[in-house]
Short mmCIF file of C-alpha atoms in Angstrom, two decimals:
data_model
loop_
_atom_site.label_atom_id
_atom_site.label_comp_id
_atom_site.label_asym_id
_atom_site.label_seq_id
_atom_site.Cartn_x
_atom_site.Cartn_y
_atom_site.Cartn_z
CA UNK S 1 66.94 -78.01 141.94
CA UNK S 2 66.76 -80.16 139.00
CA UNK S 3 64.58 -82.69 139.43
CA UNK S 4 63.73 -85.07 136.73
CA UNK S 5 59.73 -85.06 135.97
CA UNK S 6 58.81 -88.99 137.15
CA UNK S 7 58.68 -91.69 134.61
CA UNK S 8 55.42 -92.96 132.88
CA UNK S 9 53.15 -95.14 134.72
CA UNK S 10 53.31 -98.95 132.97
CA UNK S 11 51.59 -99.02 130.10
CA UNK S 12 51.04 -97.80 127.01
CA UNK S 13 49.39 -94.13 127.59
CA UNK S 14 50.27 -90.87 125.63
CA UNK S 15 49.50 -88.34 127.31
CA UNK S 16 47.25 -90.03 130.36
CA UNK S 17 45.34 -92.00 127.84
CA UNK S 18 45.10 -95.49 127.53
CA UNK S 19 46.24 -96.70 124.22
CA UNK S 20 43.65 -98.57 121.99
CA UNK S 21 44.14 -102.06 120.43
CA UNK S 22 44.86 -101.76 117.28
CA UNK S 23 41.42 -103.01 114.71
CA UNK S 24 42.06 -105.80 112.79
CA UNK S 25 41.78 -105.28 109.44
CA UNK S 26 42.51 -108.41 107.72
CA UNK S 27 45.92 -109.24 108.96
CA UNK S 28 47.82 -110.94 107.09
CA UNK S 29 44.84 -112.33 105.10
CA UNK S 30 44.30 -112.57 101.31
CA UNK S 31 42.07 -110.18 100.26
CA UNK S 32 38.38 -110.79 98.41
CA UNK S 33 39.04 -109.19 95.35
CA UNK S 34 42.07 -111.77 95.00
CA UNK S 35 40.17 -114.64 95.84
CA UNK S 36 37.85 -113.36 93.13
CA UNK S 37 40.53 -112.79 90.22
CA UNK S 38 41.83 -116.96 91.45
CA UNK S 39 38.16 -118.33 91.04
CA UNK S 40 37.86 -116.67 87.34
CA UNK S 41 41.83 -118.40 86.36
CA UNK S 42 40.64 -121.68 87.62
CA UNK S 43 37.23 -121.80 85.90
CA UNK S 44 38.58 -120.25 82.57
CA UNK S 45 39.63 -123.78 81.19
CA UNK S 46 36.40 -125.31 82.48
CA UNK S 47 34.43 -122.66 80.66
CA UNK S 48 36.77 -123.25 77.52
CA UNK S 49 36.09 -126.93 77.96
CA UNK S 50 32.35 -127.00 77.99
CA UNK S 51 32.04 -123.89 75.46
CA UNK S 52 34.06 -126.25 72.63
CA UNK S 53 31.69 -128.99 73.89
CA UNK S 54 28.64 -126.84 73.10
CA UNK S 55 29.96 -125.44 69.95
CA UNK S 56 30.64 -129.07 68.75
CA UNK S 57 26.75 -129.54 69.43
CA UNK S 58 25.70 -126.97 67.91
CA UNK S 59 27.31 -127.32 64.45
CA UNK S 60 27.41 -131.20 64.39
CA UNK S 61 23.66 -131.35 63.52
CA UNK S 62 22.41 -133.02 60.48
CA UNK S 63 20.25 -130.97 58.14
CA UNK S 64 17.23 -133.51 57.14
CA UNK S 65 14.38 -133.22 54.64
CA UNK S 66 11.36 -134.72 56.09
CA UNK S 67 8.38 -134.97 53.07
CA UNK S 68 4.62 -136.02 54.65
CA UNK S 69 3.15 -135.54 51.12
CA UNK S 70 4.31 -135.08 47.71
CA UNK S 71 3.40 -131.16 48.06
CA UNK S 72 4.68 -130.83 51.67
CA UNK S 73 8.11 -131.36 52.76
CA UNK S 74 9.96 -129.71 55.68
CA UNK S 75 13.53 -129.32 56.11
CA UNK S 76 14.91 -128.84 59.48
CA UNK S 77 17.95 -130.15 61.99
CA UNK S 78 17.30 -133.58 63.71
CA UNK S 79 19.58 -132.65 66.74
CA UNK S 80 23.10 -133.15 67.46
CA UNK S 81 24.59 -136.21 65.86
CA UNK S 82 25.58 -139.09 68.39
CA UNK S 83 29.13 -137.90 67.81
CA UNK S 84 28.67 -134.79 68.79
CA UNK S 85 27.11 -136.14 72.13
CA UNK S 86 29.73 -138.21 72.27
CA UNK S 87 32.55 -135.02 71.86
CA UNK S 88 30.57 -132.84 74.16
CA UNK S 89 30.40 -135.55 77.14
CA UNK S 90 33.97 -136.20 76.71
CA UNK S 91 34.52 -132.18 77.09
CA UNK S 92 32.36 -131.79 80.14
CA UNK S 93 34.27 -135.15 81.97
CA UNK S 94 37.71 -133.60 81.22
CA UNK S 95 36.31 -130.12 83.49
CA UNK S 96 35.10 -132.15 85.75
CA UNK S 97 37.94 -133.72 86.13
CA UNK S 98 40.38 -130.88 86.33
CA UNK S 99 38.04 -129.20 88.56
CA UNK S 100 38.58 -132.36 90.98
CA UNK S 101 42.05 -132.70 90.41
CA UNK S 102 43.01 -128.41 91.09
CA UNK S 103 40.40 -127.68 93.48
CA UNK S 104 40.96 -130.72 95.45
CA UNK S 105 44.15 -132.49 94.63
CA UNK S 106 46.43 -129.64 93.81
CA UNK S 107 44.65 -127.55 96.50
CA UNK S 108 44.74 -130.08 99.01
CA UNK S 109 48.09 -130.79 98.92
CA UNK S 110 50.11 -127.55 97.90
CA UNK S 111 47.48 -125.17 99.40
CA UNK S 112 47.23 -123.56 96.18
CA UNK S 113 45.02 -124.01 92.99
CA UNK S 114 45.96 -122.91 89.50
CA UNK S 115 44.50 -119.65 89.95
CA UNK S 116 45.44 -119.38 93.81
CA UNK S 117 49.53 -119.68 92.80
CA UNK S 118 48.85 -117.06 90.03
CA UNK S 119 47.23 -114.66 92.35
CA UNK S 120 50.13 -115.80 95.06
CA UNK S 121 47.87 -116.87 97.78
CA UNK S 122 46.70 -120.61 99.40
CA UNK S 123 44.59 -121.63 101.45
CA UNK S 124 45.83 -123.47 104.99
CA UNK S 125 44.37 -124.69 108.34
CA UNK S 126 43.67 -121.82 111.09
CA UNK S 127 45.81 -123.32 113.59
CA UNK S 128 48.44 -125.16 111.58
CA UNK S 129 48.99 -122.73 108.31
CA UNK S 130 49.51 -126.28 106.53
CA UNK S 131 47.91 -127.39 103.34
CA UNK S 132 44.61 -128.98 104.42
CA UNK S 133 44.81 -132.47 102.51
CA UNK S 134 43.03 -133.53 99.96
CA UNK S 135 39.69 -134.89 102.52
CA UNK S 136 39.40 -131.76 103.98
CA UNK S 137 39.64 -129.71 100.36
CA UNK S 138 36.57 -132.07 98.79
CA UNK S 139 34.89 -131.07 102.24
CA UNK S 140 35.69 -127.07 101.24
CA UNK S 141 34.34 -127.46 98.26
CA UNK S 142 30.91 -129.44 99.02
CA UNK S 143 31.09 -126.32 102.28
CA UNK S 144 30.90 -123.61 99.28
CA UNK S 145 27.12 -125.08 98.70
CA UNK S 146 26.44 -122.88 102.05
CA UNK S 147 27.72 -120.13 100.65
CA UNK S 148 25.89 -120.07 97.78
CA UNK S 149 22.83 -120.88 99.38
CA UNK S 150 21.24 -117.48 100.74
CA UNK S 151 22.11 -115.67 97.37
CA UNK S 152 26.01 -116.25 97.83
CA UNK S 153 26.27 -113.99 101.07
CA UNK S 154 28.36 -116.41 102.11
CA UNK S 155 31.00 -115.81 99.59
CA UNK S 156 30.63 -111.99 100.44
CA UNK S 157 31.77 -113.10 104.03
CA UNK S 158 35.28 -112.09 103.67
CA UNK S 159 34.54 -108.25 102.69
CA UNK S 160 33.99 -107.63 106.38
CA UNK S 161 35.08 -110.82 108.32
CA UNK S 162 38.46 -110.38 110.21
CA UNK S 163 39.95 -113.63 109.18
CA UNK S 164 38.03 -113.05 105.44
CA UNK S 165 36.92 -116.32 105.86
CA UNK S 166 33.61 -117.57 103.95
CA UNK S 167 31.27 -119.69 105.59
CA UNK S 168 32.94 -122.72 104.41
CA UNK S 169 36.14 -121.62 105.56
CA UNK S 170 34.94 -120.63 109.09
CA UNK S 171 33.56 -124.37 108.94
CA UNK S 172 36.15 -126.49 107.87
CA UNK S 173 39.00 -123.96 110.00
CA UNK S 174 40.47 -122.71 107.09
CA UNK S 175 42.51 -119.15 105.66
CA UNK S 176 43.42 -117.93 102.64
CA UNK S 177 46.96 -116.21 103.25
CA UNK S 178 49.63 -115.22 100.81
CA UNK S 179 52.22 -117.06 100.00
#
C-alpha cells in the first residue's frame, strides 16, 4: 500500500500558498545614477566651451586712463573688447550647436548621446525599443522643461518609477535601456 501522495493543484503554490508576482524593480531599465554620470559627459564640452568663452572676456579688457581734471584721473577697465565679444559668441554657438547635434541628432538617430554610449545605455521608444528620430528627440528635450519645472522632481522620477522614466519620457513614450 504505496500510494503516491497526489500531485500539486495548477499553479504556482509552495506549500498551499499562492505564489506572489514578482515587484518590478526596474527591469531591464538604465538606472538614475547612470543617466546622471551621461548628462555630466555630455555637458563637460559645453561647460569647457563657454568657460574659454568667459575667460576670453574676462582678460580681453582694455585697461583705460580716464582724466576729468588735471588733478583727477581714474584708471579702470572699459569692458571686454569687441573681440572678445566676438570670441565668446563664437564659443557659446559652437555648444549650442553640439548640444543640438548630440542631444538631438546623434540621440535621435543612434539612441545614444556622447555620454549615453560611454555609460552604455540609449534611449528608445516604449513599444518599439528603436531610436526615436531626430523630431521626437528635439520634442525630449523641450519635454525636460517639465521636469525641471517643480524644482526638477521630474528628473527624480526614475528613482522610484518602474520604467525610470522622467516626466518627459513618460510623455513622449520613451526608455532608457542598456545597450
Amino acid at each position: 500500500m504505496t500510494s503516491q501522495p497526489p500531485p500539486p493543484p495548477a499553479g504556482d503554490f509552495a506549500q498551499g500558498v499562492p505564489s506572489i508576482a514578482p515587484v518590478v524593480t526596474g527591469g531591464n531599465y538604465t538606472p538614475w545614477f547612470t543617466r546622471v554620470l551621461a548628462y555630466v559627459i555630455d555637458s563637460i564640452p559645453v561647460y569647457l566651451l563657454t568657460a574659454i568663452g568667459g575667460v576670453v572676456l574676462y582678460i580681453f579688457q582694455p585697461t583705460e586712463t580716464l582724466c576729468v581734471a588735471e588733478a583727477f584721473c581714474a584708471t579702470g577697465r572699459n569692458g571686454p573688447s569687441t573681440t572678445a565679444w566676438i570670441i565668446f559668441s563664437l564659443c557659446v554657438l559652437v555648444a549650442v550647436a553640439f548640444t543640438l547635434w548630440n542631444f538631438v541628432v546623434r540621440q535621435g538617430n543612434t539612441g545614444s548621446s556622447i555620454g549615453k554610449q560611454i555609460m552604455d545605455f540609449k534611449v528608445v521608444g516604449e513599444q518599439t525599443q528603436q531610436p526615436i528620430g531626430v523630431g521626437k528627440s528635439f520634442l525630449r528635450q523641450i519635454a525636460h522643461g517639465l521636469d525641471a519645472l517643480i524644482c526638477y522632481i521630474g528628473f527624480l522620477f526614475p528613482l522610484w518609477d518602474p520604467k525610470r522614466q522622467t516626466i518627459a519620457d513618460k510623455l513622449l513614450k520613451t526608455v532608457c535601456v542598456p545597450l
